[in-house]
Amino acid sequence: MTSTEPLVGDAPAEPPTAVRPPLPVKMVIAGGFGVGKTTTVGSVSEIEPLTTEASITEVAAGVDDLTHTPRKTTTTVAMDFGCLTIDPTLKLYLFGTPGQERFGFMWDDLVEGAVGGLVIVDTRRLDDCYAAVDYFEHKGIPFAVAVNAFDGTVEHTLEEVRWALDVSAGVPVVVFDARERGSVRDALLVVLELALARTER
């Protein structure tokens, strides 16, 4: 018997199992000006996030309220982009929207194909996120409200935020820290679970 002949009783070799790439899932990060959308994407993205930041000029400063963000020197003028692998079967692609209403014409393109959205809220200026909440409600896209804990604190309870935004009981309202990777991931998972629950109905 030569070395190339199989030994008696040896099982035939099984073909290698093909490794399937993770399922791509699109999610939108929305909210008003300066609430932490770019920070959120940057904190959790496993790649260097793509940002379209432009310097805030004197003209823009006269339009955008910088009262609560005096150190903010740039603003998103198109979108932020990043990604996060949840597990070997699922990968989130994150698209951050511009916060100013004058860039609202871009939203329809950014949310196309998205399974859900995370609306970030600064409790010091809740009215800045009304437009985002209304948009997702109008489009019928599942979303969660994420209260960004600036300096580790929030100025209103979650129930007060829910009442002020007039969102239904089916819309999760959570607290998170846009600077912390784990906190951002948990908030995104809330949206993902909400979207999955809707598809199973």
mmCIF file of N, CA, C and O in Angstrom, residues 7-49:
data_model
loop_
_atom_site.group_PDB
_atom_site.id
_atom_site.type_symbol
_atom_site.label_atom_id
_atom_site.label_comp_id
_atom_site.label_asym_id
_atom_site.label_seq_id
_atom_site.Cartn_x
_atom_site.Cartn_y
_atom_site.Cartn_z
ATOM 1 N N LEU A 7 -6.290 4.800 4.401
ATOM 2 C CA LEU A 7 -6.306 3.684 5.327
ATOM 3 C C LEU A 7 -7.707 3.126 5.427
ATOM 4 O O LEU A 7 -8.703 3.844 5.339
ATOM 5 N N VAL A 8 -7.817 1.817 5.625
ATOM 6 C CA VAL A 8 -9.121 1.170 5.750
ATOM 7 C C VAL A 8 -9.827 1.742 6.975
ATOM 8 O O VAL A 8 -9.254 1.844 8.050
ATOM 9 N N GLY A 9 -11.086 2.127 6.799
ATOM 10 C CA GLY A 9 -11.878 2.641 7.913
ATOM 11 C C GLY A 9 -11.843 4.152 8.057
ATOM 12 O O GLY A 9 -12.586 4.719 8.842
ATOM 13 N N ASP A 10 -10.957 4.820 7.305
ATOM 14 C CA ASP A 10 -10.926 6.281 7.373
ATOM 15 C C ASP A 10 -12.179 6.867 6.726
ATOM 16 O O ASP A 10 -12.593 6.427 5.641
ATOM 17 N N ALA A 11 -12.800 7.846 7.402
ATOM 18 C CA ALA A 11 -13.975 8.518 6.843
ATOM 19 C C ALA A 11 -13.517 9.526 5.802
ATOM 20 O O ALA A 11 -12.458 10.127 5.950
ATOM 21 N N PRO A 12 -14.301 9.696 4.750
ATOM 22 C CA PRO A 12 -13.919 10.698 3.741
ATOM 23 C C PRO A 12 -13.924 12.091 4.353
ATOM 24 O O PRO A 12 -14.729 12.400 5.229
ATOM 25 N N ALA A 13 -12.987 12.896 3.913
ATOM 26 C CA ALA A 13 -12.880 14.253 4.438
ATOM 27 C C ALA A 13 -14.110 15.063 4.048
ATOM 28 O O ALA A 13 -14.580 14.996 2.915
ATOM 29 N N GLU A 14 -14.644 15.835 5.032
ATOM 30 C CA GLU A 14 -15.802 16.676 4.757
ATOM 31 C C GLU A 14 -15.343 17.997 4.154
ATOM 32 O O GLU A 14 -14.311 18.543 4.545
ATOM 33 N N PRO A 15 -16.120 18.503 3.209
ATOM 34 C CA PRO A 15 -15.740 19.798 2.616
ATOM 35 C C PRO A 15 -15.827 20.893 3.667
ATOM 36 O O PRO A 15 -16.664 20.843 4.560
ATOM 37 N N PRO A 16 -14.943 21.871 3.611
ATOM 38 C CA PRO A 16 -14.969 22.962 4.602
ATOM 39 C C PRO A 16 -16.278 23.746 4.522
ATOM 40 O O PRO A 16 -16.826 23.952 3.445
ATOM 41 N N THR A 17 -16.787 24.136 5.674
ATOM 42 C CA THR A 17 -18.018 24.911 5.736
ATOM 43 C C THR A 17 -17.718 26.370 5.374
ATOM 44 O O THR A 17 -16.809 26.975 5.918
ATOM 45 N N ALA A 18 -18.498 26.889 4.448
ATOM 46 C CA ALA A 18 -18.293 28.268 4.024
ATOM 47 C C ALA A 18 -18.710 29.228 5.141
ATOM 48 O O ALA A 18 -19.743 29.037 5.774
ATOM 49 N N VAL A 19 -17.891 30.224 5.391
ATOM 50 C CA VAL A 19 -18.202 31.226 6.402
ATOM 51 C C VAL A 19 -18.990 32.355 5.747
ATOM 52 O O VAL A 19 -18.505 33.017 4.827
ATOM 53 N N ARG A 20 -20.222 32.561 6.221
ATOM 54 C CA ARG A 20 -21.065 33.589 5.638
ATOM 55 C C ARG A 20 -20.728 34.946 6.264
ATOM 56 O O ARG A 20 -20.531 35.058 7.472
ATOM 57 N N PRO A 21 -20.683 35.978 5.457
ATOM 58 C CA PRO A 21 -20.416 37.314 6.007
ATOM 59 C C PRO A 21 -21.611 37.771 6.854
ATOM 60 O O PRO A 21 -22.737 37.316 6.652
ATOM 61 N N PRO A 22 -21.382 38.667 7.807
ATOM 62 C CA PRO A 22 -22.499 39.143 8.635
ATOM 63 C C PRO A 22 -23.523 39.909 7.811
ATOM 64 O O PRO A 22 -23.190 40.539 6.807
ATOM 65 N N LEU A 23 -24.771 39.824 8.236
ATOM 66 C CA LEU A 23 -25.853 40.529 7.568
ATOM 67 C C LEU A 23 -25.705 42.033 7.795
ATOM 68 O O LEU A 23 -25.612 42.483 8.936
ATOM 69 N N PRO A 24 -25.680 42.843 6.731
ATOM 70 C CA PRO A 24 -25.562 44.300 6.904
ATOM 71 C C PRO A 24 -26.905 44.916 7.288
ATOM 72 O O PRO A 24 -27.930 44.641 6.665
ATOM 73 N N VAL A 25 -26.908 45.747 8.309
ATOM 74 C CA VAL A 25 -28.122 46.406 8.783
ATOM 75 C C VAL A 25 -27.845 47.898 8.920
ATOM 76 O O VAL A 25 -26.871 48.296 9.566
ATOM 77 N N LYS A 26 -28.697 48.708 8.337
ATOM 78 C CA LYS A 26 -28.527 50.158 8.357
ATOM 79 C C LYS A 26 -29.323 50.773 9.505
ATOM 80 O O LYS A 26 -30.488 50.438 9.713
ATOM 81 N N MET A 27 -28.685 51.673 10.257
ATOM 82 C CA MET A 27 -29.353 52.369 11.348
ATOM 83 C C MET A 27 -28.979 53.853 11.297
ATOM 84 O O MET A 27 -27.840 54.200 10.976
ATOM 85 N N VAL A 28 -29.945 54.701 11.623
ATOM 86 C CA VAL A 28 -29.748 56.142 11.542
ATOM 87 C C VAL A 28 -29.620 56.740 12.942
ATOM 88 O O VAL A 28 -30.362 56.373 13.854
ATOM 89 N N ILE A 29 -28.663 57.645 13.099
ATOM 90 C CA ILE A 29 -28.471 58.379 14.346
ATOM 91 C C ILE A 29 -28.919 59.817 14.082
ATOM 92 O O ILE A 29 -28.338 60.511 13.249
ATOM 93 N N ALA A 30 -29.960 60.253 14.782
ATOM 94 C CA ALA A 30 -30.556 61.553 14.485
ATOM 95 C C ALA A 30 -30.677 62.393 15.751
ATOM 96 O O ALA A 30 -30.421 61.923 16.862
ATOM 97 N N GLY A 31 -31.101 63.638 15.568
ATOM 98 C CA GLY A 31 -31.272 64.544 16.699
ATOM 99 C C GLY A 31 -30.929 65.967 16.298
ATOM 100 O O GLY A 31 -30.525 66.235 15.162
ATOM 101 N N GLY A 32 -31.080 66.880 17.229
ATOM 102 C CA GLY A 32 -30.829 68.284 16.957
ATOM 103 C C GLY A 32 -29.357 68.629 16.868
ATOM 104 O O GLY A 32 -28.474 67.772 17.005
ATOM 105 N N PHE A 33 -29.093 69.890 16.683
ATOM 106 C CA PHE A 33 -27.734 70.408 16.552
ATOM 107 C C PHE A 33 -26.968 70.250 17.869
ATOM 108 O O PHE A 33 -27.449 70.634 18.937
ATOM 109 N N GLY A 34 -25.785 69.638 17.793
ATOM 110 C CA GLY A 34 -24.898 69.564 18.947
ATOM 111 C C GLY A 34 -25.328 68.624 20.055
ATOM 112 O O GLY A 34 -24.869 68.760 21.194
ATOM 113 N N VAL A 35 -26.191 67.630 19.750
ATOM 114 C CA VAL A 35 -26.647 66.725 20.815
ATOM 115 C C VAL A 35 -25.705 65.533 21.032
ATOM 116 O O VAL A 35 -25.848 64.799 22.005
ATOM 117 N N GLY A 36 -24.755 65.320 20.103
ATOM 118 C CA GLY A 36 -23.796 64.230 20.279
ATOM 119 C C GLY A 36 -23.851 63.143 19.232
ATOM 120 O O GLY A 36 -23.362 62.036 19.460
ATOM 121 N N LYS A 37 -24.384 63.437 18.061
ATOM 122 C CA LYS A 37 -24.496 62.410 17.020
ATOM 123 C C LYS A 37 -23.126 61.967 16.511
ATOM 124 O O LYS A 37 -22.851 60.769 16.394
ATOM 125 N N THR A 38 -22.271 62.922 16.203
ATOM 126 C CA THR A 38 -20.931 62.590 15.708
ATOM 127 C C THR A 38 -20.129 61.850 16.777
ATOM 128 O O THR A 38 -19.421 60.874 16.477
ATOM 129 N N THR A 39 -20.253 62.286 18.012
ATOM 130 C CA THR A 39 -19.570 61.608 19.119
ATOM 131 C C THR A 39 -20.061 60.186 19.268
ATOM 132 O O THR A 39 -19.282 59.259 19.503
ATOM 133 N N THR A 40 -21.367 59.976 19.124
ATOM 134 C CA THR A 40 -21.961 58.645 19.233
ATOM 135 C C THR A 40 -21.382 57.697 18.197
ATOM 136 O O THR A 40 -20.959 56.580 18.523
ATOM 137 N N VAL A 41 -21.366 58.131 16.952
ATOM 138 C CA VAL A 41 -20.832 57.283 15.879
ATOM 139 C C VAL A 41 -19.351 57.008 16.117
ATOM 140 O O VAL A 41 -18.882 55.867 15.990
ATOM 141 N N GLY A 42 -18.603 58.024 16.477
ATOM 142 C CA GLY A 42 -17.164 57.870 16.682
ATOM 143 C C GLY A 42 -16.827 56.972 17.856
ATOM 144 O O GLY A 42 -15.819 56.254 17.817
ATOM 145 N N SER A 43 -17.649 56.989 18.897
ATOM 146 C CA SER A 43 -17.365 56.194 20.093
ATOM 147 C C SER A 43 -17.473 54.701 19.843
ATOM 148 O O SER A 43 -16.754 53.906 20.449
ATOM 149 N N VAL A 44 -18.391 54.313 18.959
ATOM 150 C CA VAL A 44 -18.703 52.892 18.815
ATOM 151 C C VAL A 44 -18.172 52.279 17.521
ATOM 152 O O VAL A 44 -18.057 51.057 17.414
ATOM 153 N N SER A 45 -17.823 53.107 16.541
ATOM 154 C CA SER A 45 -17.421 52.577 15.243
ATOM 155 C C SER A 45 -16.101 51.809 15.328
ATOM 156 O O SER A 45 -15.146 52.263 15.961
ATOM 157 N N GLU A 46 -16.071 50.668 14.680
ATOM 158 C CA GLU A 46 -14.851 49.853 14.670
ATOM 159 C C GLU A 46 -13.908 50.257 13.541
ATOM 160 O O GLU A 46 -12.815 49.715 13.419
ATOM 161 N N ILE A 47 -14.333 51.187 12.719
ATOM 162 C CA ILE A 47 -13.458 51.770 11.701
ATOM 163 C C ILE A 47 -13.329 53.257 12.002
ATOM 164 O O ILE A 47 -14.092 53.812 12.792
ATOM 165 N N GLU A 48 -12.358 53.885 11.391
ATOM 166 C CA GLU A 48 -12.254 55.333 11.522
ATOM 167 C C GLU A 48 -13.505 55.948 10.913
ATOM 168 O O GLU A 48 -13.777 55.780 9.719
ATOM 169 N N PRO A 49 -14.327 56.633 11.723
ATOM 170 C CA PRO A 49 -15.593 57.124 11.177
ATOM 171 C C PRO A 49 -15.384 58.172 10.102
ATOM 172 O O PRO A 49 -14.447 58.970 10.158
#
